Amino acid sequence: MPSIKIFVGTMYGGALDVAEQVAPLFEQVGYEVAIVEQPTLSDLDPLPDLALFCVSTTGSGDFPGNFVPFARDLRESPPTLNQCRYGLIALGDSSYGETFCGAGRSLDALLEDLGAQRLGERLEIDAMETFMADDAAIPWVESWIDEQGLQAT
């Protein structure tokens, strides 16, 4: 059975809620799902068949506290991610201007620098437009699964 790990960076639980809401969509197409709330580099070994990052932005485009050590370790002890295929859901608030979805954008650039391959476009969810982030995330994941041909069953 193919596997997907959903890596969560959250401050107030919004990104975790998104992860929990989309996990069944992957299970329905035959994936074994693990939600990783306190990610470490060891969670990338072995690499899952797919990775999905659900990351909120805090402060001035910063990573949430639970995600800071993971992001730091990616920079300071970079693993080889040439075989990593991933999707990314970034949560932010456009009232913060240029730092909107800054954590997700930074993570996306970092993963690309490490050789990972993003599948499809990054989803950016704006708290100013979408009250419940899963209202945007669920249809995006459904389309992402279809576009990538992820049906494992």
JSON list of C-alpha atoms in Angstrom, two decimals:
[
{"chain": "A", "resi": 1, "resn": "MET", "atom": "CA", "xyz": [0.00, 0.00, 0.00]},
{"chain": "A", "resi": 2, "resn": "PRO", "atom": "CA", "xyz": [1.48, 3.38, -0.94]},
{"chain": "A", "resi": 3, "resn": "SER", "atom": "CA", "xyz": [2.00, 5.88, 1.84]},
{"chain": "A", "resi": 4, "resn": "ILE", "atom": "CA", "xyz": [1.58, 9.60, 2.35]},
{"chain": "A", "resi": 5, "resn": "LYS", "atom": "CA", "xyz": [2.83, 11.62, 5.28]},
{"chain": "A", "resi": 6, "resn": "ILE", "atom": "CA", "xyz": [1.09, 14.89, 6.02]},
{"chain": "A", "resi": 7, "resn": "PHE", "atom": "CA", "xyz": [3.54, 17.24, 7.72]},
{"chain": "A", "resi": 8, "resn": "VAL", "atom": "CA", "xyz": [1.81, 19.89, 9.81]},
{"chain": "A", "resi": 9, "resn": "GLY", "atom": "CA", "xyz": [3.05, 23.31, 10.84]},
{"chain": "A", "resi": 10, "resn": "THR", "atom": "CA", "xyz": [0.38, 24.98, 12.97]},
{"chain": "A", "resi": 11, "resn": "MET", "atom": "CA", "xyz": [0.03, 27.58, 15.67]},
{"chain": "A", "resi": 12, "resn": "TYR", "atom": "CA", "xyz": [-3.68, 27.51, 16.51]},
{"chain": "A", "resi": 13, "resn": "GLY", "atom": "CA", "xyz": [-4.71, 24.20, 14.95]},
{"chain": "A", "resi": 14, "resn": "GLY", "atom": "CA", "xyz": [-5.93, 25.36, 11.54]},
{"chain": "A", "resi": 15, "resn": "ALA", "atom": "CA", "xyz": [-3.32, 23.44, 9.54]},
{"chain": "A", "resi": 16, "resn": "LEU", "atom": "CA", "xyz": [-3.86, 20.35, 11.69]},
{"chain": "A", "resi": 17, "resn": "ASP", "atom": "CA", "xyz": [-7.59, 20.58, 11.04]},
{"chain": "A", "resi": 18, "resn": "VAL", "atom": "CA", "xyz": [-6.89, 20.72, 7.30]},
{"chain": "A", "resi": 19, "resn": "ALA", "atom": "CA", "xyz": [-4.64, 17.65, 7.57]},
{"chain": "A", "resi": 20, "resn": "GLU", "atom": "CA", "xyz": [-7.29, 15.72, 9.49]},
{"chain": "A", "resi": 21, "resn": "GLN", "atom": "CA", "xyz": [-10.01, 16.70, 7.00]},
{"chain": "A", "resi": 22, "resn": "VAL", "atom": "CA", "xyz": [-8.05, 15.70, 3.88]},
{"chain": "A", "resi": 23, "resn": "ALA", "atom": "CA", "xyz": [-6.53, 12.47, 5.24]},
{"chain": "A", "resi": 24, "resn": "PRO", "atom": "CA", "xyz": [-9.66, 10.39, 4.44]},
{"chain": "A", "resi": 25, "resn": "LEU", "atom": "CA", "xyz": [-9.47, 11.50, 0.80]},
{"chain": "A", "resi": 26, "resn": "PHE", "atom": "CA", "xyz": [-6.12, 9.75, 0.48]},
{"chain": "A", "resi": 27, "resn": "GLU", "atom": "CA", "xyz": [-7.35, 6.70, 2.38]},
{"chain": "A", "resi": 28, "resn": "GLN", "atom": "CA", "xyz": [-10.26, 6.41, -0.07]},
{"chain": "A", "resi": 29, "resn": "VAL", "atom": "CA", "xyz": [-7.83, 6.02, -2.97]},
{"chain": "A", "resi": 30, "resn": "GLY", "atom": "CA", "xyz": [-5.71, 3.41, -1.20]},
{"chain": "A", "resi": 31, "resn": "TYR", "atom": "CA", "xyz": [-3.00, 5.34, 0.62]},
{"chain": "A", "resi": 32, "resn": "GLU", "atom": "CA", "xyz": [-1.78, 4.68, 4.14]},
{"chain": "A", "resi": 33, "resn": "VAL", "atom": "CA", "xyz": [-1.86, 8.10, 5.82]},
{"chain": "A", "resi": 34, "resn": "ALA", "atom": "CA", "xyz": [0.26, 9.38, 8.69]},
{"chain": "A", "resi": 35, "resn": "ILE", "atom": "CA", "xyz": [-0.21, 12.89, 10.09]},
{"chain": "A", "resi": 36, "resn": "VAL", "atom": "CA", "xyz": [3.03, 14.25, 11.55]},
{"chain": "A", "resi": 37, "resn": "GLU", "atom": "CA", "xyz": [2.38, 17.03, 14.07]},
{"chain": "A", "resi": 38, "resn": "GLN", "atom": "CA", "xyz": [5.95, 17.47, 15.33]},
{"chain": "A", "resi": 39, "resn": "PRO", "atom": "CA", "xyz": [8.01, 16.78, 12.21]},
{"chain": "A", "resi": 40, "resn": "THR", "atom": "CA", "xyz": [11.69, 15.90, 12.38]},
{"chain": "A", "resi": 41, "resn": "LEU", "atom": "CA", "xyz": [14.15, 14.90, 9.68]},
{"chain": "A", "resi": 42, "resn": "SER", "atom": "CA", "xyz": [13.77, 11.27, 10.75]},
{"chain": "A", "resi": 43, "resn": "ASP", "atom": "CA", "xyz": [10.18, 11.44, 9.46]},
{"chain": "A", "resi": 44, "resn": "LEU", "atom": "CA", "xyz": [11.67, 11.69, 5.96]},
{"chain": "A", "resi": 45, "resn": "ASP", "atom": "CA", "xyz": [13.55, 8.38, 6.33]},
{"chain": "A", "resi": 46, "resn": "PRO", "atom": "CA", "xyz": [12.37, 6.37, 4.64]},
{"chain": "A", "resi": 47, "resn": "LEU", "atom": "CA", "xyz": [10.67, 8.78, 2.28]},
{"chain": "A", "resi": 48, "resn": "PRO", "atom": "CA", "xyz": [6.94, 8.20, 1.94]},
{"chain": "A", "resi": 49, "resn": "ASP", "atom": "CA", "xyz": [5.55, 7.70, -1.56]},
{"chain": "A", "resi": 50, "resn": "LEU", "atom": "CA", "xyz": [4.05, 11.18, -1.21]},
{"chain": "A", "resi": 51, "resn": "ALA", "atom": "CA", "xyz": [4.34, 14.06, 1.21]},
{"chain": "A", "resi": 52, "resn": "LEU", "atom": "CA", "xyz": [1.82, 16.80, 1.83]},
{"chain": "A", "resi": 53, "resn": "PHE", "atom": "CA", "xyz": [2.80, 19.87, 3.81]},
{"chain": "A", "resi": 54, "resn": "CYS", "atom": "CA", "xyz": [0.05, 21.85, 5.58]},
{"chain": "A", "resi": 55, "resn": "VAL", "atom": "CA", "xyz": [1.77, 24.93, 6.95]},
{"chain": "A", "resi": 56, "resn": "SER", "atom": "CA", "xyz": [0.40, 28.07, 8.59]},
{"chain": "A", "resi": 57, "resn": "THR", "atom": "CA", "xyz": [2.27, 31.35, 8.59]},
{"chain": "A", "resi": 58, "resn": "THR", "atom": "CA", "xyz": [2.83, 33.29, 11.81]},
{"chain": "A", "resi": 59, "resn": "GLY", "atom": "CA", "xyz": [4.31, 36.65, 12.65]},
{"chain": "A", "resi": 60, "resn": "SER", "atom": "CA", "xyz": [6.09, 38.23, 9.71]},
{"chain": "A", "resi": 61, "resn": "GLY", "atom": "CA", "xyz": [6.00, 35.23, 7.40]},
{"chain": "A", "resi": 62, "resn": "ASP", "atom": "CA", "xyz": [7.45, 32.82, 9.95]},
{"chain": "A", "resi": 63, "resn": "PHE", "atom": "CA", "xyz": [7.02, 29.11, 10.53]},
{"chain": "A", "resi": 64, "resn": "PRO", "atom": "CA", "xyz": [4.83, 28.05, 13.46]},
{"chain": "A", "resi": 65, "resn": "GLY", "atom": "CA", "xyz": [6.73, 26.98, 16.58]},
{"chain": "A", "resi": 66, "resn": "ASN", "atom": "CA", "xyz": [6.17, 23.25, 16.06]},
{"chain": "A", "resi": 67, "resn": "PHE", "atom": "CA", "xyz": [7.68, 23.48, 12.56]},
{"chain": "A", "resi": 68, "resn": "VAL", "atom": "CA", "xyz": [10.72, 25.70, 13.29]},
{"chain": "A", "resi": 69, "resn": "PRO", "atom": "CA", "xyz": [13.10, 22.86, 14.30]},
{"chain": "A", "resi": 70, "resn": "PHE", "atom": "CA", "xyz": [12.18, 20.84, 11.18]},
{"chain": "A", "resi": 71, "resn": "ALA", "atom": "CA", "xyz": [12.72, 23.82, 8.85]},
{"chain": "A", "resi": 72, "resn": "ARG", "atom": "CA", "xyz": [16.00, 24.70, 10.59]},
{"chain": "A", "resi": 73, "resn": "ASP", "atom": "CA", "xyz": [17.24, 21.12, 10.27]},
{"chain": "A", "resi": 74, "resn": "LEU", "atom": "CA", "xyz": [16.29, 21.05, 6.58]},
{"chain": "A", "resi": 75, "resn": "ARG", "atom": "CA", "xyz": [18.56, 24.08, 6.10]},
{"chain": "A", "resi": 76, "resn": "GLU", "atom": "CA", "xyz": [21.41, 23.04, 8.40]},
{"chain": "A", "resi": 77, "resn": "SER", "atom": "CA", "xyz": [21.53, 19.28, 7.75]},
{"chain": "A", "resi": 78, "resn": "PRO", "atom": "CA", "xyz": [19.92, 19.04, 4.34]},
{"chain": "A", "resi": 79, "resn": "PRO", "atom": "CA", "xyz": [18.79, 15.57, 3.35]},
{"chain": "A", "resi": 80, "resn": "THR", "atom": "CA", "xyz": [18.75, 14.47, -0.26]},
{"chain": "A", "resi": 81, "resn": "LEU", "atom": "CA", "xyz": [15.15, 14.83, -1.37]},
{"chain": "A", "resi": 82, "resn": "ASN", "atom": "CA", "xyz": [15.50, 14.00, -5.09]},
{"chain": "A", "resi": 83, "resn": "GLN", "atom": "CA", "xyz": [12.95, 11.20, -4.68]},
{"chain": "A", "resi": 84, "resn": "CYS", "atom": "CA", "xyz": [10.49, 13.28, -2.63]},
{"chain": "A", "resi": 85, "resn": "ARG", "atom": "CA", "xyz": [7.21, 14.10, -4.37]},
{"chain": "A", "resi": 86, "resn": "TYR", "atom": "CA", "xyz": [5.03, 16.53, -2.48]},
{"chain": "A", "resi": 87, "resn": "GLY", "atom": "CA", "xyz": [2.09, 18.89, -2.38]},
{"chain": "A", "resi": 88, "resn": "LEU", "atom": "CA", "xyz": [1.82, 22.02, -0.31]},
{"chain": "A", "resi": 89, "resn": "ILE", "atom": "CA", "xyz": [-1.08, 23.78, 1.37]},
{"chain": "A", "resi": 90, "resn": "ALA", "atom": "CA", "xyz": [-0.08, 27.18, 2.77]},
{"chain": "A", "resi": 91, "resn": "LEU", "atom": "CA", "xyz": [-2.35, 29.03, 5.19]},
{"chain": "A", "resi": 92, "resn": "GLY", "atom": "CA", "xyz": [-2.04, 32.74, 5.72]},
{"chain": "A", "resi": 93, "resn": "ASP", "atom": "CA", "xyz": [-3.75, 36.10, 6.04]},
{"chain": "A", "resi": 94, "resn": "SER", "atom": "CA", "xyz": [-3.48, 38.54, 3.14]},
{"chain": "A", "resi": 95, "resn": "SER", "atom": "CA", "xyz": [-3.85, 41.51, 5.50]},
{"chain": "A", "resi": 96, "resn": "TYR", "atom": "CA", "xyz": [-0.17, 40.88, 6.32]},
{"chain": "A", "resi": 97, "resn": "GLY", "atom": "CA", "xyz": [0.77, 41.96, 2.79]},
{"chain": "A", "resi": 98, "resn": "GLU", "atom": "CA", "xyz": [4.09, 40.68, 1.47]},
{"chain": "A", "resi": 99, "resn": "THR", "atom": "CA", "xyz": [4.44, 38.02, 4.17]},
{"chain": "A", "resi": 100, "resn": "PHE", "atom": "CA", "xyz": [1.14, 36.36, 3.17]},
{"chain": "A", "resi": 101, "resn": "CYS", "atom": "CA", "xyz": [1.72, 32.57, 3.21]},
{"chain": "A", "resi": 102, "resn": "GLY", "atom": "CA", "xyz": [5.39, 33.31, 3.82]},
{"chain": "A", "resi": 103, "resn": "ALA", "atom": "CA", "xyz": [6.07, 30.06, 5.66]},
{"chain": "A", "resi": 104, "resn": "GLY", "atom": "CA", "xyz": [4.55, 27.96, 2.87]},
{"chain": "A", "resi": 105, "resn": "ARG", "atom": "CA", "xyz": [6.40, 29.89, 0.20]},
{"chain": "A", "resi": 106, "resn": "SER", "atom": "CA", "xyz": [9.70, 29.58, 2.09]},
{"chain": "A", "resi": 107, "resn": "LEU", "atom": "CA", "xyz": [9.19, 25.86, 2.60]},
{"chain": "A", "resi": 108, "resn": "ASP", "atom": "CA", "xyz": [8.35, 25.37, -1.06]},
{"chain": "A", "resi": 109, "resn": "ALA", "atom": "CA", "xyz": [11.58, 27.12, -2.11]},
{"chain": "A", "resi": 110, "resn": "LEU", "atom": "CA", "xyz": [13.61, 25.14, 0.43]},
{"chain": "A", "resi": 111, "resn": "LEU", "atom": "CA", "xyz": [12.19, 21.80, -0.71]},
{"chain": "A", "resi": 112, "resn": "GLU", "atom": "CA", "xyz": [12.87, 22.72, -4.33]},
{"chain": "A", "resi": 113, "resn": "ASP", "atom": "CA", "xyz": [16.48, 23.61, -3.44]},
{"chain": "A", "resi": 114, "resn": "LEU", "atom": "CA", "xyz": [16.85, 20.17, -1.85]},
{"chain": "A", "resi": 115, "resn": "GLY", "atom": "CA", "xyz": [15.69, 18.45, -5.05]},
{"chain": "A", "resi": 116, "resn": "ALA", "atom": "CA", "xyz": [12.12, 17.61, -4.06]},
{"chain": "A", "resi": 117, "resn": "GLN", "atom": "CA", "xyz": [9.48, 17.65, -6.79]},
{"chain": "A", "resi": 118, "resn": "ARG", "atom": "CA", "xyz": [6.25, 19.52, -6.13]},
{"chain": "A", "resi": 119, "resn": "LEU", "atom": "CA", "xyz": [3.27, 17.95, -7.83]},
{"chain": "A", "resi": 120, "resn": "GLY", "atom": "CA", "xyz": [0.84, 20.56, -9.10]},
{"chain": "A", "resi": 121, "resn": "GLU", "atom": "CA", "xyz": [0.48, 24.08, -7.82]},
{"chain": "A", "resi": 122, "resn": "ARG", "atom": "CA", "xyz": [0.78, 25.20, -4.21]},
{"chain": "A", "resi": 123, "resn": "LEU", "atom": "CA", "xyz": [-2.57, 26.02, -2.57]},
{"chain": "A", "resi": 124, "resn": "GLU", "atom": "CA", "xyz": [-2.58, 29.29, -0.68]},
{"chain": "A", "resi": 125, "resn": "ILE", "atom": "CA", "xyz": [-5.56, 29.76, 1.63]},
{"chain": "A", "resi": 126, "resn": "ASP", "atom": "CA", "xyz": [-6.35, 33.30, 2.71]},
{"chain": "A", "resi": 127, "resn": "ALA", "atom": "CA", "xyz": [-8.00, 33.62, 6.12]},
{"chain": "A", "resi": 128, "resn": "MET", "atom": "CA", "xyz": [-9.48, 36.93, 4.94]},
{"chain": "A", "resi": 129, "resn": "GLU", "atom": "CA", "xyz": [-11.47, 35.09, 2.26]},
{"chain": "A", "resi": 130, "resn": "THR", "atom": "CA", "xyz": [-11.97, 31.58, 3.64]},
{"chain": "A", "resi": 131, "resn": "PHE", "atom": "CA", "xyz": [-13.27, 31.19, 7.18]},
{"chain": "A", "resi": 132, "resn": "MET", "atom": "CA", "xyz": [-12.81, 27.40, 7.31]},
{"chain": "A", "resi": 133, "resn": "ALA", "atom": "CA", "xyz": [-9.57, 26.44, 5.58]},
{"chain": "A", "resi": 134, "resn": "ASP", "atom": "CA", "xyz": [-10.81, 22.93, 4.83]},
{"chain": "A", "resi": 135, "resn": "ASP", "atom": "CA", "xyz": [-13.52, 24.50, 2.59]},
{"chain": "A", "resi": 136, "resn": "ALA", "atom": "CA", "xyz": [-10.69, 25.37, 0.20]},
{"chain": "A", "resi": 137, "resn": "ALA", "atom": "CA", "xyz": [-8.40, 22.43, 0.98]},
{"chain": "A", "resi": 138, "resn": "ILE", "atom": "CA", "xyz": [-10.82, 19.55, 0.38]},
{"chain": "A", "resi": 139, "resn": "PRO", "atom": "CA", "xyz": [-11.71, 20.43, -3.24]},
{"chain": "A", "resi": 140, "resn": "TRP", "atom": "CA", "xyz": [-8.05, 21.23, -3.94]},
{"chain": "A", "resi": 141, "resn": "VAL", "atom": "CA", "xyz": [-6.92, 17.82, -2.62]},
{"chain": "A", "resi": 142, "resn": "GLU", "atom": "CA", "xyz": [-9.66, 16.06, -4.59]},
{"chain": "A", "resi": 143, "resn": "SER", "atom": "CA", "xyz": [-8.42, 17.75, -7.77]},
{"chain": "A", "resi": 144, "resn": "TRP", "atom": "CA", "xyz": [-4.78, 17.13, -6.82]},
{"chain": "A", "resi": 145, "resn": "ILE", "atom": "CA", "xyz": [-5.45, 13.42, -6.40]},
{"chain": "A", "resi": 146, "resn": "ASP", "atom": "CA", "xyz": [-7.15, 13.29, -9.81]},
{"chain": "A", "resi": 147, "resn": "GLU", "atom": "CA", "xyz": [-4.52, 15.40, -11.59]},
{"chain": "A", "resi": 148, "resn": "GLN", "atom": "CA", "xyz": [-1.66, 13.30, -10.26]},
{"chain": "A", "resi": 149, "resn": "GLY", "atom": "CA", "xyz": [-3.40, 9.99, -10.92]},
{"chain": "A", "resi": 150, "resn": "LEU", "atom": "CA", "xyz": [-2.96, 8.97, -7.30]},
{"chain": "A", "resi": 151, "resn": "GLN", "atom": "CA", "xyz": [-5.62, 6.28, -7.25]},
{"chain": "A", "resi": 152, "resn": "ALA", "atom": "CA", "xyz": [-3.71, 3.37, -5.75]},
{"chain": "A", "resi": 153, "resn": "THR", "atom": "CA", "xyz": [-6.64, 0.97, -5.56]}
]
